[in-house]
Coordinates of C-alpha atoms in Angstrom, one line a residue:
X1 CA 7.2 -10.0 7.8
X2 CA 8.4 -6.5 9.8
X3 CA 5.8 -4.9 12.8
X4 CA 7.8 -3.1 14.9
X5 CA 5.7 -1.9 17.9
X6 CA 5.8 1.9 17.5
X7 CA 6.2 3.2 21.4
X8 CA 4.1 6.8 22.9
X9 CA 6.0 9.4 22.0
X10 CA 6.0 12.6 23.7
X11 CA 2.7 13.9 24.6
X12 CA 1.8 11.4 21.4
X13 CA -1.6 9.5 21.4
X14 CA -1.4 5.3 20.9
X15 CA -4.1 3.7 19.8
X16 CA -6.4 6.1 19.4
X17 CA -8.1 6.9 17.0
X18 CA -6.7 8.9 14.0
X19 CA -7.5 12.1 11.9
X20 CA -5.4 10.5 8.8
X21 CA -6.6 9.8 6.4
X22 CA -2.9 8.3 5.3
X23 CA -3.1 4.6 6.0
X24 CA 0.9 3.2 7.7
X25 CA 2.4 6.7 7.1
X26 CA 5.0 4.9 9.2
X27 CA 6.0 2.6 6.8
X28 CA 5.5 0.3 9.7
X29 CA 3.5 -2.7 8.5
X30 CA 4.7 -4.6 5.2
X31 CA 2.7 -7.9 4.7
X32 CA 4.5 -8.1 0.2
X33 CA 7.5 -8.0 1.0
X34 CA 8.7 -8.6 4.3
X35 CA 11.5 -5.7 4.1
X36 CA 12.9 -7.2 1.1
X37 CA 13.3 -4.8 -2.0
X38 CA 11.1 -4.2 -4.7
X39 CA 12.1 -3.9 -8.6
X40 CA 8.3 -1.7 -9.1
X41 CA 6.3 -2.8 -11.7
X42 CA 3.3 -0.6 -12.8
X43 CA 0.7 0.2 -10.7
X44 CA 1.5 -2.8 -8.2
X45 CA 1.9 -2.3 -3.8
X46 CA 5.2 -2.0 -2.5
X47 CA 4.6 -1.4 1.4
X48 CA 0.8 -2.0 2.7
X49 CA -1.8 1.2 0.7
X50 CA 1.5 2.1 -1.1
X51 CA 1.6 1.3 -4.4
X52 CA 3.9 2.7 -7.8
X53 CA 4.0 3.0 -11.0
X54 CA 6.2 3.3 -13.5
X55 CA 5.7 3.8 -16.8
X56 CA 6.7 5.8 -19.9
X57 CA 4.1 4.5 -23.0
X58 CA 4.1 0.4 -21.6
X59 CA 4.1 -1.2 -18.7
X60 CA 8.1 -0.4 -17.6
X61 CA 10.5 -2.3 -14.9
X62 CA 13.1 -2.1 -13.5
X63 CA 13.8 1.6 -13.5
X64 CA 13.4 2.0 -9.9
X65 CA 13.5 -0.4 -6.7
X66 CA 11.4 0.2 -2.9
X67 CA 12.1 -0.8 0.4
X68 CA 10.9 -0.4 4.0
X69 CA 13.9 1.1 5.5
X70 CA 14.9 1.7 9.1
X71 CA 16.5 4.4 7.8
X72 CA 14.0 7.5 9.2
X73 CA 14.3 10.7 11.5
X74 CA 13.7 10.8 15.4
X75 CA 11.1 8.9 16.3
X76 CA 9.7 6.6 13.6
X77 CA 11.4 3.3 13.0
X78 CA 10.8 2.8 8.9
X79 CA 10.8 4.9 5.9
X80 CA 9.5 3.8 2.4
X81 CA 13.0 4.0 0.2
X82 CA 13.3 4.1 -3.3
X83 CA 16.5 3.4 -5.3
X84 CA 17.0 4.1 -8.9
X85 CA 17.3 1.3 -10.9
X86 CA 18.9 3.5 -14.1
X87 CA 18.9 7.2 -15.6
X88 CA 16.0 7.3 -17.1
X89 CA 15.4 9.8 -19.4
X90 CA 12.5 12.6 -18.8
X91 CA 9.8 12.4 -21.6
X92 CA 6.3 13.9 -21.8
X93 CA 4.6 10.8 -20.7
X94 CA 6.8 9.2 -18.2
X95 CA 5.0 8.4 -14.9
X96 CA 7.0 7.4 -11.9
X97 CA 5.8 7.9 -9.0
X98 CA 4.5 6.9 -5.2
X99 CA 0.8 7.2 -4.4
X100 CA -1.9 6.3 -1.7
X101 CA -5.4 5.8 -2.6
X102 CA -7.4 7.0 -0.3
X103 CA -10.7 5.5 0.4
X104 CA -14.5 7.8 0.2
X105 CA -15.1 6.6 3.8
X106 CA -12.6 8.2 5.0
X107 CA -12.8 10.9 2.8
X108 CA -16.3 12.0 2.4
X109 CA -15.7 14.2 5.6
X110 CA -13.8 16.8 3.2
X111 CA -17.0 17.8 1.8
X112 CA -14.8 18.2 -1.9
X113 CA -16.8 19.3 -4.6
X114 CA -19.4 21.8 -2.2
X115 CA -18.8 25.1 -0.4
X116 CA -18.2 23.5 2.1
X117 CA -14.8 21.7 1.2
X118 CA -13.1 22.3 4.2
X119 CA -8.7 22.5 3.9
X120 CA -6.3 20.0 4.1
X121 CA -2.5 19.8 5.5
X122 CA -0.5 17.0 4.3
X123 CA 2.8 16.9 6.1
X124 CA 5.7 14.2 6.2
X125 CA 9.5 13.7 6.5
X126 CA 11.3 12.7 3.4
X127 CA 15.1 12.5 2.4
X128 CA 17.1 12.4 -0.7
X129 CA 20.8 12.3 -1.9
X130 CA 19.4 14.7 -4.9
X131 CA 18.7 18.7 -3.9
X132 CA 15.8 20.8 -5.5
X133 CA 12.6 21.2 -5.9
X134 CA 10.0 18.3 -5.7
X135 CA 6.7 17.5 -6.5
X136 CA 3.5 15.6 -5.9
X137 CA -0.7 15.9 -6.9
X138 CA -3.9 15.9 -4.9
X139 CA -6.7 14.4 -7.4
X140 CA -10.4 12.9 -7.7
X141 CA -11.5 9.8 -8.5
X142 CA -11.7 10.9 -12.1
X143 CA -9.1 11.6 -12.5
X144 CA -9.5 15.3 -14.2
X145 CA -9.9 17.7 -10.6
X146 CA -6.6 18.0 -9.8
X147 CA -3.7 20.4 -6.6
X148 CA -0.2 19.4 -8.1
X149 CA 2.6 21.0 -5.0
X150 CA 5.9 21.3 -4.3
X151 CA 8.4 20.9 -2.0
X152 CA 12.7 21.5 -1.8
X153 CA 15.1 19.4 -0.8
X154 CA 17.4 21.7 0.8
X155 CA 20.3 19.1 2.0
X156 CA 21.4 16.1 0.2
X157 CA 21.5 13.0 2.2
X158 CA 19.1 14.6 5.4
X159 CA 15.5 14.3 6.5
X160 CA 13.8 17.6 6.6
X161 CA 10.3 17.4 7.7
X162 CA 7.6 20.0 4.5
X163 CA 4.5 21.4 5.1
X164 CA 1.3 22.3 2.8
X165 CA -1.4 23.1 3.5
X166 CA -4.0 22.7 0.4
X167 CA -7.2 23.7 0.3
X168 CA -10.3 22.1 -0.5
X169 CA -11.8 22.2 -4.1
X170 CA -15.4 23.6 -3.7
X171 CA -16.3 21.8 -7.4
X172 CA -16.0 19.3 -9.6
X173 CA -16.7 15.2 -9.1
X174 CA -15.7 13.8 -5.7
X175 CA -16.3 10.8 -4.1
X176 CA -18.6 10.6 -0.9
X177 CA -19.1 8.2 2.0
X178 CA -18.4 4.1 -0.4
X179 CA -15.3 2.2 -1.0
X180 CA -14.6 3.4 -4.0
X181 CA -11.6 6.2 -4.6
X182 CA -11.5 9.7 -2.5
X183 CA -9.1 11.3 -2.8
X184 CA -5.3 9.8 -5.3
X185 CA -2.3 11.6 -3.5
X186 CA 0.7 11.1 -5.3
X187 CA 4.3 11.8 -5.1
X188 CA 6.7 12.5 -8.8
X189 CA 10.1 10.7 -8.9
X190 CA 10.2 11.2 -12.9
X191 CA 6.4 12.5 -14.4
X192 CA 7.0 13.8 -18.1
X193 CA 4.9 17.2 -19.0
X194 CA 1.8 15.4 -20.2
X195 CA 1.3 14.7 -16.1
X196 CA 2.5 17.7 -15.2
X197 CA 0.7 20.2 -14.0
X198 CA 1.3 24.0 -12.3
X199 CA 2.1 23.4 -8.2
X200 CA -0.5 25.2 -5.9
X201 CA -3.5 25.5 -7.1
X202 CA -6.9 23.2 -7.7
X203 CA -7.7 23.1 -11.9
X204 CA -9.1 20.4 -14.3
X205 CA -6.7 17.7 -16.3
X206 CA -5.1 14.0 -14.7
X207 CA -1.3 15.3 -12.9
X208 CA 1.0 13.2 -10.6
X209 CA 3.0 15.5 -9.9
X210 CA 3.8 19.8 -10.3
X211 CA 5.6 21.4 -13.7
X212 CA 9.6 21.2 -13.0
X213 CA 9.7 19.4 -10.6
X214 CA 13.5 17.3 -10.0
X215 CA 13.5 13.3 -11.0
X216 CA 14.8 10.5 -9.4
X217 CA 15.3 8.6 -11.8
X218 CA 16.7 10.9 -13.9
X219 CA 20.8 10.5 -11.6
X220 CA 21.3 6.2 -11.3
X221 CA 21.5 4.8 -7.8
X222 CA 19.2 8.7 -6.8
X223 CA 17.8 7.7 -3.6
X224 CA 15.1 9.5 -1.9
X225 CA 13.1 7.9 1.6
X226 CA 9.7 9.4 2.7
X227 CA 7.8 8.7 5.6
X228 CA 5.2 10.0 8.3
X229 CA 3.3 11.1 5.9
X230 CA 0.0 12.8 7.4
X231 CA -3.3 14.3 5.1
X232 CA -5.5 16.3 7.8
X233 CA -8.2 18.6 7.9
X234 CA -7.2 22.5 8.8
X235 CA -4.6 24.6 7.9
X236 CA -1.8 23.4 10.6
X237 CA 0.2 20.4 11.4
X238 CA -0.2 18.9 14.2
X239 CA 2.3 16.0 15.2
X240 CA 2.5 12.5 13.8
X241 CA -0.3 10.3 15.5
X242 CA 2.0 7.1 16.5
X243 CA -0.5 4.9 16.6
X244 CA -0.2 1.0 17.4
X245 CA 0.8 -1.3 15.1
X246 CA -1.9 -3.6 15.5
X247 CA -4.5 -1.1 15.2
X248 CA -2.2 -0.6 11.9
X249 CA -2.2 -3.5 10.6
X250 CA -5.9 -3.6 11.0
X251 CA -6.1 -0.8 9.3
X252 CA -3.7 -2.5 6.1
X253 CA -5.6 -5.7 6.5
X254 CA -9.1 -4.2 5.8
X255 CA -6.8 -3.6 1.9
X256 CA -4.7 -6.8 1.6
X257 CA -4.2 -10.0 3.9
X258 CA -1.6 -12.3 4.3
X259 CA -2.2 -15.2 5.3
X260 CA 0.3 -17.2 5.1
X261 CA 3.8 -17.3 4.0
X262 CA 7.6 -19.3 3.4
X263 CA 7.8 -22.4 5.3
X264 CA 5.7 -24.2 7.4
X265 CA 2.9 -22.0 8.1
X266 CA -0.5 -22.3 9.3
X267 CA -2.8 -21.3 6.5
X268 CA -5.8 -22.8 8.2
X269 CA -8.5 -25.2 8.8
X270 CA -9.7 -28.1 5.7
X271 CA -11.5 -31.0 5.0
X272 CA -11.1 -33.8 2.7
X273 CA -14.7 -32.6 0.2
X274 CA -13.8 -36.2 -2.0
X275 CA -10.8 -37.8 -2.5
X276 CA -8.8 -35.9 -4.6
X277 CA -10.2 -32.0 -3.3
X278 CA -9.3 -30.6 -0.5
X279 CA -11.0 -27.2 0.9
X280 CA -10.3 -24.8 3.2
X281 CA -11.6 -21.9 4.9
X282 CA -10.2 -18.9 6.2
X283 CA -11.6 -15.7 8.2
X284 CA -10.4 -12.6 7.4
X285 CA -9.0 -10.7 10.7
X286 CA -11.0 -8.0 9.7
X287 CA -13.8 -6.9 6.7
X288 CA -12.0 -6.8 4.0
X289 CA -12.9 -2.8 1.4
X290 CA -15.0 -5.8 -0.9
X291 CA -14.9 -9.1 -1.8
X292 CA -11.1 -9.7 -2.1
X293 CA -9.4 -11.3 -5.2
X294 CA -7.5 -14.2 -4.2
X295 CA -3.0 -13.8 -4.5
X296 CA -0.7 -17.0 -3.9
X297 CA 1.9 -18.4 -5.3
X298 CA 1.8 -22.1 -7.4
X299 CA 4.2 -24.4 -7.0
X300 CA 4.7 -28.2 -6.7
X301 CA 4.5 -29.1 -3.0
X302 CA 4.1 -25.9 -2.3
X303 CA 1.5 -26.4 -0.2
X304 CA 0.6 -29.4 2.8
X305 CA -1.6 -30.4 4.2
X306 CA -2.3 -33.0 7.9
X307 CA -5.1 -35.1 8.7
X308 CA -6.1 -38.9 9.7
X309 CA -2.8 -40.4 9.5
X310 CA -2.4 -38.9 6.8
X311 CA -0.3 -36.7 4.9
X312 CA -0.1 -35.2 1.1
X313 CA 1.5 -32.3 -0.3
X314 CA -0.9 -29.9 -2.9
X315 CA -0.3 -30.1 -6.5
X316 CA -0.1 -26.8 -7.3
X317 CA -2.5 -23.9 -6.9
X318 CA -5.2 -22.9 -5.1
X319 CA -8.4 -22.4 -6.6
X320 CA -10.7 -19.8 -5.2
X321 CA -14.8 -21.6 -4.2
X322 CA -16.6 -18.8 -2.8
X323 CA -15.4 -16.2 -0.7
X324 CA -17.4 -12.3 0.9
X325 CA -15.7 -9.8 2.4
X326 CA -15.7 -11.8 6.0
X327 CA -14.7 -15.4 4.9
X328 CA -13.2 -17.7 1.9
X329 CA -13.2 -20.7 1.0
X330 CA -10.4 -22.2 -1.3
X331 CA -9.6 -25.6 -3.1
X332 CA -6.6 -27.5 -4.5
X333 CA -6.1 -31.2 -5.6
X334 CA -4.0 -33.0 -3.5
X335 CA -1.1 -35.9 -4.4
X336 CA -2.2 -38.4 -3.2
X337 CA -5.8 -40.0 -2.8
X338 CA -7.0 -39.6 1.3
X339 CA -10.2 -40.0 3.0
X340 CA -13.6 -37.8 1.9
X341 CA -14.0 -36.5 4.7
X342 CA -11.2 -36.1 6.8
X343 CA -10.1 -32.8 8.6
X344 CA -7.2 -30.9 7.5
X345 CA -4.7 -28.9 8.7
X346 CA -3.3 -27.4 5.5
X347 CA 0.2 -25.5 6.1
X348 CA 2.6 -23.8 2.9
X349 CA 5.7 -25.4 3.2
X350 CA 8.3 -23.7 0.6
X351 CA 10.2 -20.4 1.0
X352 CA 8.0 -18.8 -2.0
X353 CA 5.3 -20.3 -0.8
X354 CA 2.3 -17.4 0.2
X355 CA -1.5 -16.7 -0.2
X356 CA -3.2 -13.4 0.8
X357 CA -6.2 -11.9 -0.6
X358 CA -5.9 -8.7 -2.0
X359 CA -8.7 -5.5 -2.4
X360 CA -7.0 -2.7 -3.0
X361 CA -8.5 0.7 -4.3

């Protein structure tokens, strides 16, 4: 996966604590796709901490792709690139967007739903082959309190910085200091009238964008880039807070941890529980948000193990034996018998093989 070291830029602090509620806002980490283009499916994650919706009344696919791009404004190395794959007609129930769900532990200090709700400022760098008014929205976990917003792209194929100041929501039900969804940020790519609202104020409803916004998926081959997303307390936008790549990766790994991907990639140490069952223990580099689920490909000879002068491939899928938000134990069936109790080194052994754990919101 491409992980570019982020250098200190100007007077910005690198490696210190961040007040940015957005994780991976500089689009530096892409554990799932390693910079490859991804055909967006409904609700699937693309770059780390970002996911997209592709919905027109059903689970639509093939409407746009997402890719980590090296096309970026000054002071940035990467952006998230959306490319429209077809001309998708406007419809009232369309939801095409890019979004990030923010954990309640990180957003609780906004005090939303109370008289002490804080003003926040959203800033980002955006570029598109289209010009006009574009939209997005903030919302709560219950999806019944929304703040639609707009921004204007004046010049095609040119990065422009946008700053949007948003007053705090003093009403509604908001998740506090928990590991649930505290705040939802959406950037619309083509959102129908049922899910678009009037910009510039908090209100009831379930919106992903603002009324009248430009549809990126409405033009075949249209492009939309975004990077440097920052959401912070206050009525002014500060310079983007670049952080050490190791810190960004760790923040991402709370939600998704890629253990191994591709050929001859070490997964961990295991042992033969019986002559026909291999167990493997994997410790997570950081405590995950919740007990994660197993995310892995399966196939004959996708994985292999070595130990005790023996080598064996795995017949198919890994199975989950036990898991906490700190460690996982998986097991599988080898293609050949190995003495019970033998210690084994376990590897991914196919270009299509990967094993990961997900605790996404």
